[in-house]
mmCIF file of C-alpha atoms in Angstrom:
data_model
loop_
_atom_site.group_PDB
_atom_site.id
_atom_site.type_symbol
_atom_site.label_atom_id
_atom_site.label_comp_id
_atom_site.label_asym_id
_atom_site.label_seq_id
_atom_site.Cartn_x
_atom_site.Cartn_y
_atom_site.Cartn_z
ATOM 1 C CA MET A 1 104.506 119.793 161.261
ATOM 2 C CA THR A 2 101.431 118.426 159.497
ATOM 3 C CA GLY A 3 101.759 121.064 156.792
ATOM 4 C CA PHE A 4 105.420 120.183 156.351
ATOM 5 C CA ARG A 5 104.584 116.484 155.979
ATOM 6 C CA CYS A 6 101.933 117.264 153.373
ATOM 7 C CA THR A 7 104.435 119.372 151.440
ATOM 8 C CA VAL A 8 107.021 116.577 151.486
ATOM 9 C CA ILE A 9 104.461 113.995 150.350
ATOM 10 C CA PHE A 10 103.196 116.302 147.605
ATOM 11 C CA CYS A 11 106.758 116.899 146.336
ATOM 12 C CA ALA A 12 107.469 113.161 146.398
ATOM 13 C CA ILE A 13 104.363 112.504 144.306
ATOM 14 C CA ILE A 14 105.440 115.135 141.767
ATOM 15 C CA ILE A 15 108.965 113.686 141.518
ATOM 16 C CA ALA A 16 107.650 110.143 141.138
ATOM 17 C CA HIS A 17 105.264 111.255 138.410
ATOM 18 C CA ALA A 18 108.026 113.168 136.587
ATOM 19 C CA GLN A 19 110.262 110.070 136.578
ATOM 20 C CA GLU A 20 107.560 107.722 135.307
ATOM 21 C CA VAL A 21 108.599 105.882 132.155
ATOM 22 C CA PRO A 22 105.866 106.068 129.492
ATOM 23 C CA VAL A 23 104.512 102.835 128.016
ATOM 24 C CA PRO A 24 105.650 102.705 124.366
ATOM 25 C CA PRO A 25 103.262 101.789 121.538
ATOM 26 C CA ARG A 26 105.593 98.938 120.512
ATOM 27 C CA PRO A 27 108.381 97.004 122.248
ATOM 28 C CA GLN A 28 111.498 99.143 122.370
ATOM 29 C CA GLY A 29 114.483 98.489 120.144
ATOM 30 C CA TYR A 30 115.016 97.147 116.633
ATOM 31 C CA VAL A 31 114.911 93.415 115.929
ATOM 32 C CA TYR A 32 117.691 92.285 113.592
ATOM 33 C CA ALA A 33 115.680 89.592 111.797
ATOM 34 C CA TYR A 34 112.480 87.721 112.509
ATOM 35 C CA SER A 35 112.106 83.949 112.640
ATOM 36 C CA GLN A 36 110.118 82.182 109.971
ATOM 37 C CA SER A 37 107.208 81.953 112.379
ATOM 38 C CA ASN A 38 107.619 85.652 113.314
ATOM 39 C CA ASN A 39 107.821 84.585 116.957
ATOM 40 C CA LEU A 40 110.485 85.644 119.419
ATOM 41 C CA THR A 41 112.925 82.948 120.500
ATOM 42 C CA ASP A 42 113.803 81.560 123.913
ATOM 43 C CA LEU A 43 117.266 83.099 123.622
ATOM 44 C CA GLN A 44 117.090 86.902 123.483
ATOM 45 C CA LEU A 45 119.932 89.385 123.317
ATOM 46 C CA ASP A 46 119.324 93.086 123.903
ATOM 47 C CA ALA A 47 122.197 95.383 122.921
ATOM 48 C CA PHE A 48 122.382 98.992 124.117
ATOM 49 C CA PHE A 49 124.578 100.986 121.734
ATOM 50 C CA ASP A 50 125.436 104.649 121.277
ATOM 51 C CA PRO A 51 125.631 105.411 117.533
ATOM 52 C CA LEU A 52 128.653 107.691 118.035
ATOM 53 C CA CYS A 53 130.470 105.618 120.659
ATOM 54 C CA PRO A 54 133.834 104.221 119.456
ATOM 55 C CA ASP A 55 133.448 101.193 121.752
ATOM 56 C CA SER A 56 130.020 100.473 120.280
ATOM 57 C CA LYS A 57 131.489 100.819 116.798
ATOM 58 C CA GLN A 58 134.143 98.233 117.652
ATOM 59 C CA ALA A 59 131.596 95.779 119.046
ATOM 60 C CA PHE A 60 128.981 96.181 116.286
ATOM 61 C CA PRO A 61 130.440 93.840 113.619
ATOM 62 C CA THR A 62 130.819 91.026 116.151
ATOM 63 C CA LEU A 63 127.251 91.579 117.331
ATOM 64 C CA LEU A 64 126.042 90.945 113.787
ATOM 65 C CA GLN A 65 128.274 87.873 113.547
ATOM 66 C CA VAL A 66 126.581 86.514 116.668
ATOM 67 C CA ALA A 67 123.116 87.130 115.222
ATOM 68 C CA ASN A 68 124.048 85.524 111.901
ATOM 69 C CA HIS A 69 125.743 82.562 113.568
ATOM 70 C CA TYR A 70 122.617 81.528 115.487
ATOM 71 C CA GLY A 71 119.981 82.866 113.105
ATOM 72 C CA PRO A 72 116.587 84.362 113.970
ATOM 73 C CA ASP A 73 115.028 80.985 114.787
ATOM 74 C CA VAL A 74 117.429 80.537 117.706
ATOM 75 C CA LEU A 75 118.396 84.043 118.863
ATOM 76 C CA THR A 76 116.435 87.283 118.797
ATOM 77 C CA LEU A 77 118.757 90.301 118.649
ATOM 78 C CA ARG A 78 117.215 93.618 119.604
ATOM 79 C CA LEU A 79 119.273 96.799 119.261
ATOM 80 C CA HIS A 80 118.504 99.786 121.500
ATOM 81 C CA MET A 81 119.712 103.317 120.961
ATOM 82 C CA PHE A 82 121.258 104.769 124.106
ATOM 83 C CA PRO A 83 122.701 108.180 123.150
ATOM 84 C CA LEU A 84 125.288 109.352 125.659
ATOM 85 C CA PRO A 85 125.205 113.070 126.520
ATOM 86 C CA TYR A 86 128.919 113.650 125.946
ATOM 87 C CA HIS A 87 128.547 112.652 122.278
ATOM 88 C CA ARG A 88 126.637 115.767 121.349
ATOM 89 C CA ASN A 89 125.244 114.524 118.028
ATOM 90 C CA SER A 90 124.346 111.084 119.313
ATOM 91 C CA PHE A 91 120.696 111.868 119.966
ATOM 92 C CA LEU A 92 120.285 113.159 116.409
ATOM 93 C CA ALA A 93 121.938 110.026 115.007
ATOM 94 C CA SER A 94 119.631 107.927 117.193
ATOM 95 C CA MET A 95 116.645 109.850 115.843
ATOM 96 C CA GLY A 96 117.943 108.983 112.384
ATOM 97 C CA THR A 97 117.704 105.293 113.318
ATOM 98 C CA GLU A 98 114.032 105.706 114.180
ATOM 99 C CA ALA A 99 113.442 107.790 111.051
ATOM 100 C CA VAL A 100 114.926 105.044 108.871
ATOM 101 C CA TYR A 101 112.803 102.458 110.667
ATOM 102 C CA GLN A 102 109.611 104.427 110.076
ATOM 103 C CA LEU A 103 110.444 105.155 106.448
ATOM 104 C CA THR A 104 111.386 101.595 105.525
ATOM 105 C CA SER A 105 109.864 99.264 108.162
ATOM 106 C CA SER A 106 112.913 97.138 107.392
ATOM 107 C CA PRO A 107 115.129 95.656 110.123
ATOM 108 C CA SER A 108 117.991 95.305 107.636
ATOM 109 C CA ALA A 109 117.753 99.006 106.690
ATOM 110 C CA VAL A 110 118.040 99.997 110.352
ATOM 111 C CA PHE A 111 121.198 97.953 110.823
ATOM 112 C CA ASP A 112 122.599 99.215 107.504
ATOM 113 C CA TRP A 113 121.996 102.730 108.807
ATOM 114 C CA VAL A 114 123.833 102.050 112.056
ATOM 115 C CA ALA A 115 126.754 100.579 110.098
ATOM 116 C CA LYS A 116 126.861 103.714 107.902
ATOM 117 C CA ILE A 117 126.848 105.948 110.967
ATOM 118 C CA TYR A 118 129.808 104.049 112.381
ATOM 119 C CA ASP A 119 131.565 104.475 109.028
ATOM 120 C CA ASN A 120 131.075 108.237 109.480
ATOM 121 C CA ILE A 121 131.678 108.374 113.226
ATOM 122 C CA TYR A 122 134.565 110.838 113.038
ATOM 123 C CA PRO A 123 132.877 113.492 110.827
ATOM 124 C CA LEU A 124 129.871 113.345 113.183
ATOM 125 C CA SER A 125 131.905 113.467 116.396
ATOM 126 C CA ASN A 126 132.299 116.469 118.673
ATOM 127 C CA ALA A 127 135.430 118.165 117.340
ATOM 128 C CA PRO A 128 134.616 118.228 113.589
ATOM 129 C CA THR A 129 131.070 119.500 114.266
ATOM 130 C CA LYS A 130 132.049 121.966 116.986
ATOM 131 C CA HIS A 131 130.948 125.010 114.980
ATOM 132 C CA MET A 132 128.042 123.342 113.192
ATOM 133 C CA SER A 133 124.377 123.864 113.978
ATOM 134 C CA GLU A 134 121.852 121.110 114.619
ATOM 135 C CA THR A 135 120.472 121.761 111.139
ATOM 136 C CA ASP A 136 123.920 121.250 109.622
ATOM 137 C CA VAL A 137 124.356 117.928 111.405
ATOM 138 C CA THR A 138 120.859 116.795 110.427
ATOM 139 C CA ASN A 139 121.698 117.564 106.799
ATOM 140 C CA MET A 140 124.804 115.393 107.122
ATOM 141 C CA LEU A 141 122.602 112.584 108.403
ATOM 142 C CA GLY A 142 120.268 113.142 105.455
ATOM 143 C CA ASP A 143 123.196 112.639 103.062
ATOM 144 C CA ILE A 144 124.010 109.358 104.826
ATOM 145 C CA ALA A 145 120.383 108.244 104.542
ATOM 146 C CA ALA A 146 120.485 109.015 100.821
ATOM 147 C CA GLN A 147 123.356 106.518 100.475
ATOM 148 C CA LEU A 148 120.875 103.854 101.600
ATOM 149 C CA GLY A 149 118.387 104.836 98.909
ATOM 150 C CA ILE A 150 116.200 106.947 101.210
ATOM 151 C CA GLN A 151 115.078 110.258 99.756
ATOM 152 C CA LYS A 152 116.829 113.002 101.717
ATOM 153 C CA SER A 153 113.791 115.283 101.792
ATOM 154 C CA GLN A 154 111.658 112.492 103.282
ATOM 155 C CA PHE A 155 114.332 111.748 105.863
ATOM 156 C CA LEU A 156 114.599 115.398 106.922
ATOM 157 C CA HIS A 157 110.820 115.646 107.154
ATOM 158 C CA LYS A 158 110.723 112.567 109.368
ATOM 159 C CA MET A 159 113.513 113.972 111.559
ATOM 160 C CA ALA A 160 111.199 116.904 112.348
ATOM 161 C CA ASP A 161 108.474 114.522 113.523
ATOM 162 C CA ALA A 162 107.940 114.817 117.264
ATOM 163 C CA TRP A 163 107.085 111.120 117.439
ATOM 164 C CA VAL A 164 110.566 110.179 116.180
ATOM 165 C CA ASP A 165 112.037 112.281 118.978
ATOM 166 C CA MET A 166 109.695 110.703 121.524
ATOM 167 C CA ASN A 167 110.483 107.118 120.491
ATOM 168 C CA ILE A 168 114.197 107.670 121.059
ATOM 169 C CA ARG A 169 113.489 109.275 124.427
ATOM 170 C CA MET A 170 111.441 106.247 125.429
ATOM 171 C CA ASP A 171 114.168 103.841 124.313
ATOM 172 C CA TRP A 172 116.732 105.829 126.325
ATOM 173 C CA LYS A 173 114.477 105.784 129.387
ATOM 174 C CA TYR A 174 113.982 102.055 128.930
ATOM 175 C CA GLY A 175 117.756 101.632 128.987
ATOM 176 C CA CYS A 176 117.882 103.625 132.215
ATOM 177 C CA THR A 177 115.395 101.229 133.810
ATOM 178 C CA ARG A 178 117.828 98.412 132.940
ATOM 179 C CA GLY A 179 120.680 100.255 134.669
ATOM 180 C CA VAL A 180 122.462 101.257 131.466
ATOM 181 C CA SER A 181 125.022 104.004 132.071
ATOM 182 C CA GLY A 182 127.501 103.360 129.263
ATOM 183 C CA THR A 183 127.783 101.540 125.964
ATOM 184 C CA PRO A 184 127.965 98.914 124.709
ATOM 185 C CA LEU A 185 125.932 97.016 127.291
ATOM 186 C CA TYR A 186 123.943 93.822 126.870
ATOM 187 C CA ALA A 187 121.054 91.939 128.439
ATOM 188 C CA ILE A 188 120.898 88.183 127.858
ATOM 189 C CA ASN A 189 117.367 86.943 128.488
ATOM 190 C CA GLY A 190 116.797 90.084 130.543
ATOM 191 C CA VAL A 191 119.932 89.770 132.683
ATOM 192 C CA VAL A 192 122.284 92.740 132.171
ATOM 193 C CA LYS A 193 125.874 91.804 131.350
ATOM 194 C CA VAL A 194 128.959 93.965 130.876
ATOM 195 C CA ILE A 195 130.875 92.340 128.019
ATOM 196 C CA ASP A 196 134.226 93.508 126.708
ATOM 197 C CA LYS A 197 134.065 95.437 123.448
ATOM 198 C CA ALA A 198 136.844 93.221 122.062
ATOM 199 C CA TRP A 199 134.906 89.970 122.506
ATOM 200 C CA SER A 200 135.054 87.682 119.478
ATOM 201 C CA LEU A 201 132.356 85.406 118.098
ATOM 202 C CA THR A 202 134.074 82.534 119.901
ATOM 203 C CA ASP A 203 133.753 84.365 123.215
ATOM 204 C CA TRP A 204 130.032 84.875 122.634
ATOM 205 C CA ILE A 205 129.508 81.251 121.634
ATOM 206 C CA GLY A 206 131.043 80.172 124.927
ATOM 207 C CA VAL A 207 128.284 82.046 126.786
ATOM 208 C CA LEU A 208 125.319 81.470 124.477
ATOM 209 C CA ASP A 209 125.759 77.841 123.405
ATOM 210 C CA PRO A 210 125.023 76.441 126.886
ATOM 211 C CA LEU A 211 121.815 78.497 126.975
ATOM 212 C CA VAL A 212 120.767 77.128 123.592
ATOM 213 C CA ARG A 213 121.362 73.556 124.751
ATOM 214 C CA LYS A 214 119.306 74.151 127.879
ATOM 215 C CA SER A 215 116.316 75.520 125.971
ATOM 216 C CA VAL A 216 116.310 73.121 123.036
ATOM 217 C CA SER A 217 115.202 69.514 123.215
ATOM 218 C CA ASN A 218 115.531 68.904 119.485
ATOM 219 C CA VAL A 219 117.239 70.913 116.734
ATOM 220 C CA ILE A 220 116.580 70.657 113.018
ATOM 221 C CA PHE A 221 118.663 72.351 110.365
ATOM 222 C CA ASN A 222 116.514 74.515 108.117
ATOM 223 C CA GLY A 223 118.489 76.235 105.362
ATOM 224 C CA ASN A 224 121.210 78.344 106.928
ATOM 225 C CA TYR A 225 119.595 78.504 110.344
ATOM 226 C CA LEU A 226 118.675 76.269 113.226
ATOM 227 C CA THR A 227 115.004 75.704 113.943
ATOM 228 C CA ILE A 228 114.058 74.999 117.544
ATOM 229 C CA CYS A 229 111.579 72.205 118.203
ATOM 230 C CA LEU A 230 110.480 72.166 121.814
#
């Protein structure tokens, strides 16, 4: 019996170790725009999107409207890639997001990339790529990157970087720790919310405006954005 208990404990330790989420070298996700002070805001919105998910595609333009409505001095939008296994090219498209980020270090380029992927969601979906290899699909992604002014050869080289692969794995595992099982899914100040893909900007304002009022004691208009003074 003692030997059996030791075996069970040993197996449990192995399983726990195998499921451990690695600590990333930077916070996961891609920030849409930084505030003038480069500080994160009191109101934070994390969005978990699959780059080849039709529901995510539908929700994406409104997500950007929300970010632009409040501005980076009021709301920090962070986009996470959560590739779903039944969209077979989704992990590659997610890797492309990280590749663009590393090649440009530009939040706007990352979101331009995601928008381009959604524009090409059908050619990259399962049926049209059924007989294509991973190399073929990666070349398609390279052509999309070239439309953003990124040299295709540099993009393809970055796609072969193991660290690009690892960063997307870590972001996916982070989503799992938040209970993400489908997309799009959101976390508002860390609290996970299932929000309908058809929500409008008005719907979002109804949820976020009360949070802004609670966290702000004084608001000053600064250009096109609101600056929080606490």
